Tab-separated table of C-alpha atoms and ligand atoms in Angstrom:
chain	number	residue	atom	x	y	z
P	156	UNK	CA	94.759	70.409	-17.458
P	157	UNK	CA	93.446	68.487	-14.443
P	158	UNK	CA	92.671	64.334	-15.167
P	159	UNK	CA	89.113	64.168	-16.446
P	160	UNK	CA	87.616	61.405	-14.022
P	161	UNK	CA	84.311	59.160	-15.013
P	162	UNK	CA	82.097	59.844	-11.846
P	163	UNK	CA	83.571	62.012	-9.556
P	164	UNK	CA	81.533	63.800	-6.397
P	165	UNK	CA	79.858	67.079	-7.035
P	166	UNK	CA	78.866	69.125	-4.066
P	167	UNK	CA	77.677	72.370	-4.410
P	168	UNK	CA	74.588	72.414	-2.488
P	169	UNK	CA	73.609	72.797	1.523
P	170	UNK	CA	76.298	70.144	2.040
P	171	UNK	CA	78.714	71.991	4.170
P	172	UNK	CA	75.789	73.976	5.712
P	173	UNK	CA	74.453	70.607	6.552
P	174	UNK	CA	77.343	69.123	7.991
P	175	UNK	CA	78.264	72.330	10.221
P	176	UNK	CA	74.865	71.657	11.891
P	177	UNK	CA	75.628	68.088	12.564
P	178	UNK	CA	79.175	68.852	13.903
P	179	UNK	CA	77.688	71.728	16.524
P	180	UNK	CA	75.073	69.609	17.489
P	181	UNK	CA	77.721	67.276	18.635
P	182	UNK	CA	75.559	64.381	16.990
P	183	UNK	CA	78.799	62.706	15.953
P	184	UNK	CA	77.655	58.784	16.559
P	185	UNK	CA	76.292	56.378	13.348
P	186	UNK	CA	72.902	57.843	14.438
P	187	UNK	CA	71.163	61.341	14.766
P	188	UNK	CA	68.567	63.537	13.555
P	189	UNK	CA	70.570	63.868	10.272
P	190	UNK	CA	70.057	60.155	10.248
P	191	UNK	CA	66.365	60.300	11.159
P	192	UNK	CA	65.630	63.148	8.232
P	193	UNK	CA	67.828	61.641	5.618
P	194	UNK	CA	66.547	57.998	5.697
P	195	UNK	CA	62.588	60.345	5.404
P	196	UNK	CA	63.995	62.235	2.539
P	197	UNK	CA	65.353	59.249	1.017
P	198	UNK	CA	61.871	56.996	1.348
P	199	UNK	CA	59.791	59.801	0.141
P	200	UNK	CA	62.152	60.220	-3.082
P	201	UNK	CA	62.286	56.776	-3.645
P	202	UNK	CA	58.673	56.258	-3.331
P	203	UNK	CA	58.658	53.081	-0.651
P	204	UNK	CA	57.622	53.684	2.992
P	205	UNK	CA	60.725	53.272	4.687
P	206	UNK	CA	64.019	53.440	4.852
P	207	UNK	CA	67.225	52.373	7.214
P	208	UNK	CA	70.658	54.469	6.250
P	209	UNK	CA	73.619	52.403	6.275
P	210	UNK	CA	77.254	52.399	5.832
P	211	UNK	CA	77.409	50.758	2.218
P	212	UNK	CA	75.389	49.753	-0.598
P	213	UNK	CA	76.656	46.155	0.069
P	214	UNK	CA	75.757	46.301	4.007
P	215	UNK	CA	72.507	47.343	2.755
P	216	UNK	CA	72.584	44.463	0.085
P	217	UNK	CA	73.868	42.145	2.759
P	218	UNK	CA	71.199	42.597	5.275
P	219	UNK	CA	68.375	42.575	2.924
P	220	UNK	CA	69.287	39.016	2.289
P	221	UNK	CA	69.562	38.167	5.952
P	222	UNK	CA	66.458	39.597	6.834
P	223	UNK	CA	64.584	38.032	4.199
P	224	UNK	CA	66.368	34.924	5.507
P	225	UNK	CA	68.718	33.536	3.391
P	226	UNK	CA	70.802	30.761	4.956
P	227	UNK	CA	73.730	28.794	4.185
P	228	UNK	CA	72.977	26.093	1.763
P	229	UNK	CA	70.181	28.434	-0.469
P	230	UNK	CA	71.165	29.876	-3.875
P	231	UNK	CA	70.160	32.920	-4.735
P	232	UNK	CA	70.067	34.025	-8.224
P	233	UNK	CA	72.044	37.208	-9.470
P	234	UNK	CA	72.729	39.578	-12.320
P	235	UNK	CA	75.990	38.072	-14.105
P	236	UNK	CA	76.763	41.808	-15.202
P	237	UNK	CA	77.066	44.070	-12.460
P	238	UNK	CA	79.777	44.987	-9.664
P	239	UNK	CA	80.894	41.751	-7.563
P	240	UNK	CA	79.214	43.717	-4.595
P	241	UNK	CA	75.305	42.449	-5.788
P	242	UNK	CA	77.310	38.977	-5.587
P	243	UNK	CA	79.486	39.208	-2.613
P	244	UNK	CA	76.583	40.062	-0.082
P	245	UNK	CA	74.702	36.764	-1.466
P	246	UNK	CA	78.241	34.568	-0.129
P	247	UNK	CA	78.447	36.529	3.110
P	248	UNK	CA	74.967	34.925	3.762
P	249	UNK	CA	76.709	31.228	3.152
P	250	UNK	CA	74.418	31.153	0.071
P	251	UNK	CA	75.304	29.985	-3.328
P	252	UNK	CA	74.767	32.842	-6.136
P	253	UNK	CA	73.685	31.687	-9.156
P	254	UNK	CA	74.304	33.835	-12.195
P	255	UNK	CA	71.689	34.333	-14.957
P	256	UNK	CA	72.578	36.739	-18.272
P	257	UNK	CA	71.129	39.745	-19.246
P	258	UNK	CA	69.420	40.249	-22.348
P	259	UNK	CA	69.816	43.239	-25.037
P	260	UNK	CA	68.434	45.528	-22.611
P	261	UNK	CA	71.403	45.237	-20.503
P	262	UNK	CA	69.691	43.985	-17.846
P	263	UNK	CA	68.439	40.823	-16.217
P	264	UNK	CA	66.449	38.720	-18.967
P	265	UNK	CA	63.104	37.485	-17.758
P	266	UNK	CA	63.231	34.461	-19.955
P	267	UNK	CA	66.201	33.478	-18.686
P	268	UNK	CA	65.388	33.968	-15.433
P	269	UNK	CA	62.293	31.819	-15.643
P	270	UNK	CA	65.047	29.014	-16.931
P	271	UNK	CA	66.938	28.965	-14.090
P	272	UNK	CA	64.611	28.871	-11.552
P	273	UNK	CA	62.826	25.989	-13.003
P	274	UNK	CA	66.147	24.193	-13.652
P	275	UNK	CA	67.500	25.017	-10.639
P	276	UNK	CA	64.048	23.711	-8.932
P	277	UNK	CA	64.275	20.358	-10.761
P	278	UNK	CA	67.044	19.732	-9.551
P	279	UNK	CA	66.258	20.119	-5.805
P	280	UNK	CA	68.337	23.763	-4.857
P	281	UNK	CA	66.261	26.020	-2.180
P	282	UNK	CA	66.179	28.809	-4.402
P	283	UNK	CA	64.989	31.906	-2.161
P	284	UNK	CA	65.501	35.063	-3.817
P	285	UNK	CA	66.450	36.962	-7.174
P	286	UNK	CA	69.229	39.530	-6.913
P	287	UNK	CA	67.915	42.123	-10.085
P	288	UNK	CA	70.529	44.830	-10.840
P	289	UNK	CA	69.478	48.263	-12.051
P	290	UNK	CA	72.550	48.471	-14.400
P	291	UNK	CA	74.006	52.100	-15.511
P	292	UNK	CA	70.900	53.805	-13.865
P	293	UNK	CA	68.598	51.708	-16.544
P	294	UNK	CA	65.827	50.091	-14.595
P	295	UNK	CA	65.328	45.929	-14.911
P	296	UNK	CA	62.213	44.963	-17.058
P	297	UNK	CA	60.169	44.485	-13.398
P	298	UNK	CA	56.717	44.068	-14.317
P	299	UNK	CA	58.333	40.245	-16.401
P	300	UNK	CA	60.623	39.928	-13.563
P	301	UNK	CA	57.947	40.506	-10.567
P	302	UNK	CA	55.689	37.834	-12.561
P	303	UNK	CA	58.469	35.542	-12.803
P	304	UNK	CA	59.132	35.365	-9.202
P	305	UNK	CA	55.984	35.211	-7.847
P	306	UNK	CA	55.157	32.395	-9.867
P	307	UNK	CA	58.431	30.355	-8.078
P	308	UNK	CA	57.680	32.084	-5.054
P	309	UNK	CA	61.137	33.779	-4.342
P	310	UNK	CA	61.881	37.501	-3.203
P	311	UNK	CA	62.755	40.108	-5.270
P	312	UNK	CA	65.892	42.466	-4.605
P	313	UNK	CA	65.800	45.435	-6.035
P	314	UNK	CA	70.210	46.253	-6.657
P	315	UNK	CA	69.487	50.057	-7.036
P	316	UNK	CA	72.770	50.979	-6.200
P	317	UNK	CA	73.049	52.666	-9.503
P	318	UNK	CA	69.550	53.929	-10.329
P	319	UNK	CA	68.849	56.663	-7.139
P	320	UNK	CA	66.580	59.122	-9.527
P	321	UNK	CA	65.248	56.790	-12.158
P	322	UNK	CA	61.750	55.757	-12.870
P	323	UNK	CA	60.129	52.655	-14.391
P	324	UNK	CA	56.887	53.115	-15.540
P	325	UNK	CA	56.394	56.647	-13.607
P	326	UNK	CA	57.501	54.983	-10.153
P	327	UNK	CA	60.701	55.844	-8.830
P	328	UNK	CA	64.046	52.926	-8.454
P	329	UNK	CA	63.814	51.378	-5.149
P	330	UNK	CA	59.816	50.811	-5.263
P	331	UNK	CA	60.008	47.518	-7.354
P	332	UNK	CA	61.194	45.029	-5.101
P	333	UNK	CA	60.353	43.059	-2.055
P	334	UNK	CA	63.093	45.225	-0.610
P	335	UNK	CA	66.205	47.486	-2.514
P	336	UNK	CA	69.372	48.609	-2.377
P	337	UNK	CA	71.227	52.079	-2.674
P	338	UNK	CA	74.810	52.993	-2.823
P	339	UNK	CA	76.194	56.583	-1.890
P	340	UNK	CA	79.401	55.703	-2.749
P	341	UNK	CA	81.912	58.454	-3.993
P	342	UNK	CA	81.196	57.537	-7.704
P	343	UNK	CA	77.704	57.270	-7.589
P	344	UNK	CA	74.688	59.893	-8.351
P	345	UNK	CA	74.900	61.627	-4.784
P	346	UNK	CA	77.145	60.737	-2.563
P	347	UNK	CA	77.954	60.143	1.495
P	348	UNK	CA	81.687	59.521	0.684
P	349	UNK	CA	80.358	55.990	1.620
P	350	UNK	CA	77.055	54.739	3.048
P	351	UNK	CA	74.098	53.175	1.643
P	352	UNK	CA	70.210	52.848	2.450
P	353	UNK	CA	67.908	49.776	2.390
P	354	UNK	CA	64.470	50.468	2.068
P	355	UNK	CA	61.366	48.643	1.649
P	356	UNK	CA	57.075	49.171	1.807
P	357	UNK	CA	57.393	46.494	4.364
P	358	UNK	CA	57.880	47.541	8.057
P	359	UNK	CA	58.793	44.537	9.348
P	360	UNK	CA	62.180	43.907	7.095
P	361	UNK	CA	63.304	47.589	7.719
P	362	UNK	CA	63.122	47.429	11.378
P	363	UNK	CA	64.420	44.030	11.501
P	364	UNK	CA	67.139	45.066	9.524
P	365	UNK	CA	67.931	48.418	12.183
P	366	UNK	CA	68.609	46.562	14.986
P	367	UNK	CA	70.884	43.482	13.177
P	368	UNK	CA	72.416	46.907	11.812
P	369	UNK	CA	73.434	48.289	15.426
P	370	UNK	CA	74.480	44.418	16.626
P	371	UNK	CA	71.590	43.324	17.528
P	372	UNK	CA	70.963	44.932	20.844
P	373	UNK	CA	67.817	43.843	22.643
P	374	UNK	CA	66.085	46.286	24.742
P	375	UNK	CA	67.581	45.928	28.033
P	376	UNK	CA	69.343	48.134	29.768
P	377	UNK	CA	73.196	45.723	29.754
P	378	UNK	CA	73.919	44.533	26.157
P	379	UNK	CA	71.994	41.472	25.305
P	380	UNK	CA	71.861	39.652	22.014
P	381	UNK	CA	69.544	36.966	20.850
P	382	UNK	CA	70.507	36.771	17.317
P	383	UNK	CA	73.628	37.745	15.404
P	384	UNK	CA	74.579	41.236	14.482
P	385	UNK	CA	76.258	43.955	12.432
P	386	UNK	CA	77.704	47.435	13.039
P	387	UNK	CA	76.388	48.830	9.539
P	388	UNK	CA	74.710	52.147	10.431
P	389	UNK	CA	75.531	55.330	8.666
P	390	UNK	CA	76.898	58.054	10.682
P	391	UNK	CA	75.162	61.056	11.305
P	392	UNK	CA	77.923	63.437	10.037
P	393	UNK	CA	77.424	61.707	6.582
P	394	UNK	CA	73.510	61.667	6.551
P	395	UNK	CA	74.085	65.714	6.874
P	396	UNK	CA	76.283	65.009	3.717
P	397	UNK	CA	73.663	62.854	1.956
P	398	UNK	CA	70.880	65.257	2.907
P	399	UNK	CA	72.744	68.124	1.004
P	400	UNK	CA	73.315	65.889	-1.927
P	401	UNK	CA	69.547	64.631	-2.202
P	402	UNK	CA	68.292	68.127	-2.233
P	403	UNK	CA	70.409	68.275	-5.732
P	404	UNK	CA	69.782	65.190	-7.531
P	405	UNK	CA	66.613	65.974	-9.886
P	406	UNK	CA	69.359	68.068	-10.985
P	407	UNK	CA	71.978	65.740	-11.460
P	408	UNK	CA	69.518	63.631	-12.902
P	409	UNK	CA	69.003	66.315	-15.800
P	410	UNK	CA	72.475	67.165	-15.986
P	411	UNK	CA	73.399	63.794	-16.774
P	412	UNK	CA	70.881	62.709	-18.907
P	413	UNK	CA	71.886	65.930	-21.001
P	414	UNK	CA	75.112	64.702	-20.935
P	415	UNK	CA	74.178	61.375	-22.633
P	416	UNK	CA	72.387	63.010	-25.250
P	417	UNK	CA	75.174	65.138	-26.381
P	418	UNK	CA	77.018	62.013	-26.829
P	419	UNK	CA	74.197	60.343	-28.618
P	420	UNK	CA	74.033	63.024	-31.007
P	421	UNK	CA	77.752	63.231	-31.713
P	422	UNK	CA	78.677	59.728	-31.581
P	423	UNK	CA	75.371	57.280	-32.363
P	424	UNK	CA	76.163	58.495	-35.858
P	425	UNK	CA	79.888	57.009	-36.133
P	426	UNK	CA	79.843	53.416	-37.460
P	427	UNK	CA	80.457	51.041	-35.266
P	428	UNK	CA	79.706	52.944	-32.191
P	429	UNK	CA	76.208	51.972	-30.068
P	430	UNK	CA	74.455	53.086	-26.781
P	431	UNK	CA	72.761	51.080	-23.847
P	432	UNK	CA	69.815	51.292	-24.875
P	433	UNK	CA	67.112	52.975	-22.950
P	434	UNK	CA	63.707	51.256	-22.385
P	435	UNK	CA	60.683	53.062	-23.389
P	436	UNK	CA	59.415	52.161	-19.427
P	437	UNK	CA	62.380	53.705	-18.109
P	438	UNK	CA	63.323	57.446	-17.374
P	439	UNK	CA	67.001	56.790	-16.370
P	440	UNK	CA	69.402	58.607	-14.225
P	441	UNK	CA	72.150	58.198	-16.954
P	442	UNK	CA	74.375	57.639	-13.927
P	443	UNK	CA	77.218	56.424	-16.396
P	444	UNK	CA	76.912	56.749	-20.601
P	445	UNK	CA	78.652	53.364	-22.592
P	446	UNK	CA	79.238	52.399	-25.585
P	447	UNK	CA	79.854	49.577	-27.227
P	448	UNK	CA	82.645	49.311	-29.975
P	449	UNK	CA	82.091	46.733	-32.828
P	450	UNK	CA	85.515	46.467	-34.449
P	451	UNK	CA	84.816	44.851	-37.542
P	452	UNK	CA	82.735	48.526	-38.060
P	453	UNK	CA	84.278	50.947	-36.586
P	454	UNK	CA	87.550	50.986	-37.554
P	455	UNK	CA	88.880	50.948	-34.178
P	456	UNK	CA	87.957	48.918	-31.067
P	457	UNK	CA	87.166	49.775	-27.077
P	458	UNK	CA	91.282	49.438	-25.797
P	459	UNK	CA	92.638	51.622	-28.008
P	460	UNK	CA	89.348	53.888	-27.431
P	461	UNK	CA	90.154	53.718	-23.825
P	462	UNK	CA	93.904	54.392	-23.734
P	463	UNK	CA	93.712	57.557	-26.593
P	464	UNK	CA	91.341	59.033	-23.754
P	465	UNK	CA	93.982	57.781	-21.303
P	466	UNK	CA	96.944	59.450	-22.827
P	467	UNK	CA	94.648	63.154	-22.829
P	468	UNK	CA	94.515	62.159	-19.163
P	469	UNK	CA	90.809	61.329	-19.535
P	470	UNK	CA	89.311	58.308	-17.344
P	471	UNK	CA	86.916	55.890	-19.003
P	472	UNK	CA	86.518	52.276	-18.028
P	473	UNK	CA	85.423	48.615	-19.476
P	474	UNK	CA	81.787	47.169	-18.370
P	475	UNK	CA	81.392	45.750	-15.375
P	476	UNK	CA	83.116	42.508	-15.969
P	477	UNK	CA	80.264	39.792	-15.676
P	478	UNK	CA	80.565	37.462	-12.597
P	479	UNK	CA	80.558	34.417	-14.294
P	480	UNK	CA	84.542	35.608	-16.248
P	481	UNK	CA	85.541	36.308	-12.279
P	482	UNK	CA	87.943	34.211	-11.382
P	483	UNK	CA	86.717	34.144	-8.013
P	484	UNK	CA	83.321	32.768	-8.932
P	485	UNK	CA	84.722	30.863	-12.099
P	486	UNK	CA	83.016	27.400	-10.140
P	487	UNK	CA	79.272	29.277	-9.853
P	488	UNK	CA	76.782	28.278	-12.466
P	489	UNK	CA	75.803	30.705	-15.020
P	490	UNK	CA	72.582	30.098	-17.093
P	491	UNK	CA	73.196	32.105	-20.354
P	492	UNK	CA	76.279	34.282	-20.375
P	493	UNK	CA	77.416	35.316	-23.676
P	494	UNK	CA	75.181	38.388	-24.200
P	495	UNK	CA	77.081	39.640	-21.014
P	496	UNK	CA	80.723	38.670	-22.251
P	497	UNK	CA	80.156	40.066	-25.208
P	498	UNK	CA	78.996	43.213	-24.430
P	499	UNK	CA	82.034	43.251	-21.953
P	500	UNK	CA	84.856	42.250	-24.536
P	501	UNK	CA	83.557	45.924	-26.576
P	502	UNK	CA	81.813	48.005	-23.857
P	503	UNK	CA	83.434	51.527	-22.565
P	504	UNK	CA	82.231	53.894	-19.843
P	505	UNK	CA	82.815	57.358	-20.405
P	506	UNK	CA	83.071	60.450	-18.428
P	507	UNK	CA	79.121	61.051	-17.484
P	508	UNK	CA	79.868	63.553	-13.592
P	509	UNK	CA	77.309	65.801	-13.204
P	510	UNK	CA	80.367	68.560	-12.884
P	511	UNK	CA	81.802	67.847	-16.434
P	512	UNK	CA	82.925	70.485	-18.417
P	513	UNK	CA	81.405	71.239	-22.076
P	514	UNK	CA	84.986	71.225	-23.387
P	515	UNK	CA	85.957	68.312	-21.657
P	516	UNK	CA	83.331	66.401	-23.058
P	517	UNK	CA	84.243	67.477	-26.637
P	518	UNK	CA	87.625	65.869	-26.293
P	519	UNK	CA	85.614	62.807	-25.026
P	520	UNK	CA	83.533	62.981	-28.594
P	521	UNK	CA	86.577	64.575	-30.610
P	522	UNK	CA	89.226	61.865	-29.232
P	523	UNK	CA	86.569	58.877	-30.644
P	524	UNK	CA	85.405	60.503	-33.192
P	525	UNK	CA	89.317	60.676	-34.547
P	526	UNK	CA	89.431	57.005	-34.354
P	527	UNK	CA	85.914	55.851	-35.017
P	528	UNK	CA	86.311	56.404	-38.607
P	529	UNK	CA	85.447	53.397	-40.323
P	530	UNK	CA	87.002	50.065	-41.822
L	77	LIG	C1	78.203	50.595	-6.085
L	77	LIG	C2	77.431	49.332	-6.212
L	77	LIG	C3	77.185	48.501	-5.102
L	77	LIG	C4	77.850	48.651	-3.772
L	77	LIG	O1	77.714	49.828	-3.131
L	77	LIG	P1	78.812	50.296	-2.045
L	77	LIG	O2	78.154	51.459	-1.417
L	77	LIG	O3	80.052	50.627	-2.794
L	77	LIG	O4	79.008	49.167	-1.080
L	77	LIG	C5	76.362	47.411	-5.280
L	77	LIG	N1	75.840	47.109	-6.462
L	77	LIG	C6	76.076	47.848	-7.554
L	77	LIG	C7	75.440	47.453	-8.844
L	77	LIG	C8	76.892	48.977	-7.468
L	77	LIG	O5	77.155	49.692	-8.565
């Protein structure tokens, strides 16, 4: 039986149609009409005005924060629980990330949030922005967030590397922020193989953002540069990929959100065993189903979950472990933090690909469901 994986790529669209036209066309350059159509596509489905394709969710990450102007010697505040790539873009600015906890939604708490920035404030930090990360697909509580930051005047990012195909309060991810991020990484919703897209209502930041993306070439006819730059543009054999994916992913969206209820209705009843919970503003994407394993209930706890699956060849995987536990940003200042650890020490990811097979999801539920029997 081949390894059951937790997110793999699923193309079964235009894709290959797609990318033949881009290969005859002999557009084979990091931009193109594929380009062109694909960051349109994207916009439109994302409900924001425009859009600039890139070659990673964190290039897209990165530049949003240098085109909103984030320096060396600001902090910018981030979700503790999320991938270190939310983080990591913040420190390639020379900023300072500052790491606020989520609360039982998951994602970034409001109240918290509100802490830090008047601590933070007080004590004399240029605060400039607020990194909030859409976590598992589930959108961030915006309308507390956006209220939040206005009121200490600092931008909103929208992380939506994980949320392409959600919708908070009937808009789609990628519309709440001053400017957002999405990922088309190989384990994400749709996929590029790799590439991202920044997009934004606000002209000004996109286009910025395109030409620090192609290193910052003026227009002049030699190469001149006024201001530093980045080669971060998405190539236009991939945006013929990406296009073929989009097409698909009110699909995907469906097929994974079906996949989350079967495991709701086979494993919410086993004691011990919860879901993230979903918020009544949010339509998610379900990009990844988790669990969390209480082991004074359950009878079992998250490792031993997680290698049983391994041993049937199945792939599952921890939380995201929050940034504050990273070694690497063990020195950063966290305000909150144990809603996130915990939630790490008994959190597991399970297999939640659009292409997963009925019977491989019932060893999923059957494999738990053996252990999950109670203390
Ligand atoms: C995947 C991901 C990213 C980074 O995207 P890449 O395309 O891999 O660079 C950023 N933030 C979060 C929350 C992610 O899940």
């Amino acid at each position: 039986m081949p390894r059951v994986y937790l997110s793999p790529p699923h193309a079964t669209g235009r894709e290959l149609e797609l990318l033949t036209e881009a290969f005859t066309s002999n557009w084979i350059a990091p931009l193109g009409p594929q380009v062109d159509a694909f960051e349109q596509e994207l916009a439109a489905a994302a409900g924001v005005e425009h859009a600039l394709a890139l070659s990673s969710g964190t290039a897209a990450l990165h530049l949003a924060l240098v085109v909103l102007g984030i320096e060396p010697g600001d902090e910018v505040i981030c979700s503790s629980l999320t991938f270190a790539a939310s983080a990591n873009a913040v420190v390639y600015t020379g900023a300072t990330p500052v790491f606020v906890d989520c609360d039982e939604s998951w994602t970034l708490d409001p109240t918290l949030l509100n802490r830090a920035l008047s601590e933070r404030k007080a004590a004399g930090a240029r605060v400039r922005a607020v990194i909030a990360v859409d976590l598992y697909g589930e959108c961030c509580d915006y309308d507390a967030i956006r209220s939040v930051c206005e009121s200490h005047e600092v931008a909103l990012v929208q992380d939506a590397a994980e949320s392409l195909g959600s919708a908070y309060k009937g808009r789609p991810a990628g519309s709440q922020g001053r400017v957002a991020a999405f990922s088309f990484n190989g384990n994400k919703i749709i996929t590029t193989s790799g590439g991202g897209m920044l997009v934004s209502d606000d002209e000004s930041l996109v286009e910025h953002a395109r030409k620090l993306s192609q290193q910052a070439r003026e227009p002049a006819a030699h190469y001149e540069h006024t201001e530093l730059g980045f080669n971060y543009r998405m190539s236009n054999i991939l945006a013929a990929l990406g296009r073929g994916q989009l097409e698909q992913l009110p699909a995907r969206v469906a097929t994974r959100r079906s996949l989350r209820e079967r495991y709701w209705e086979h494993l919410a009843p086993l004691p011990g065993i919860t879901f993230m919970p979903e918020s009544p503003d949010v339509v998610g994407n379900a990009w990844l189903t988790t669990i969390v394993v209480d082991p004074d209930e359950a009878g079992t706890d998250r490792e031993t979950i997680r290698l049983a699956l391994e041993d049937e060849d199945i792939e599952s995987r921890p939380l995201w472990k929050p940034m504050h536990l990273q070694p690497y940003y063990s020195s950063h200042r966290v305000i909150g933090g144990e809603v996130s650890a915990r939630l790490f020490a008994n959190g597991l990811c399970l297999p939640s690909g659009s292409s997963l097979a009925a019977l491989d999801q019932e060893r999923v539920i059957e494999t738990i469901r053996s252990l999950a029997t109670g203390r």
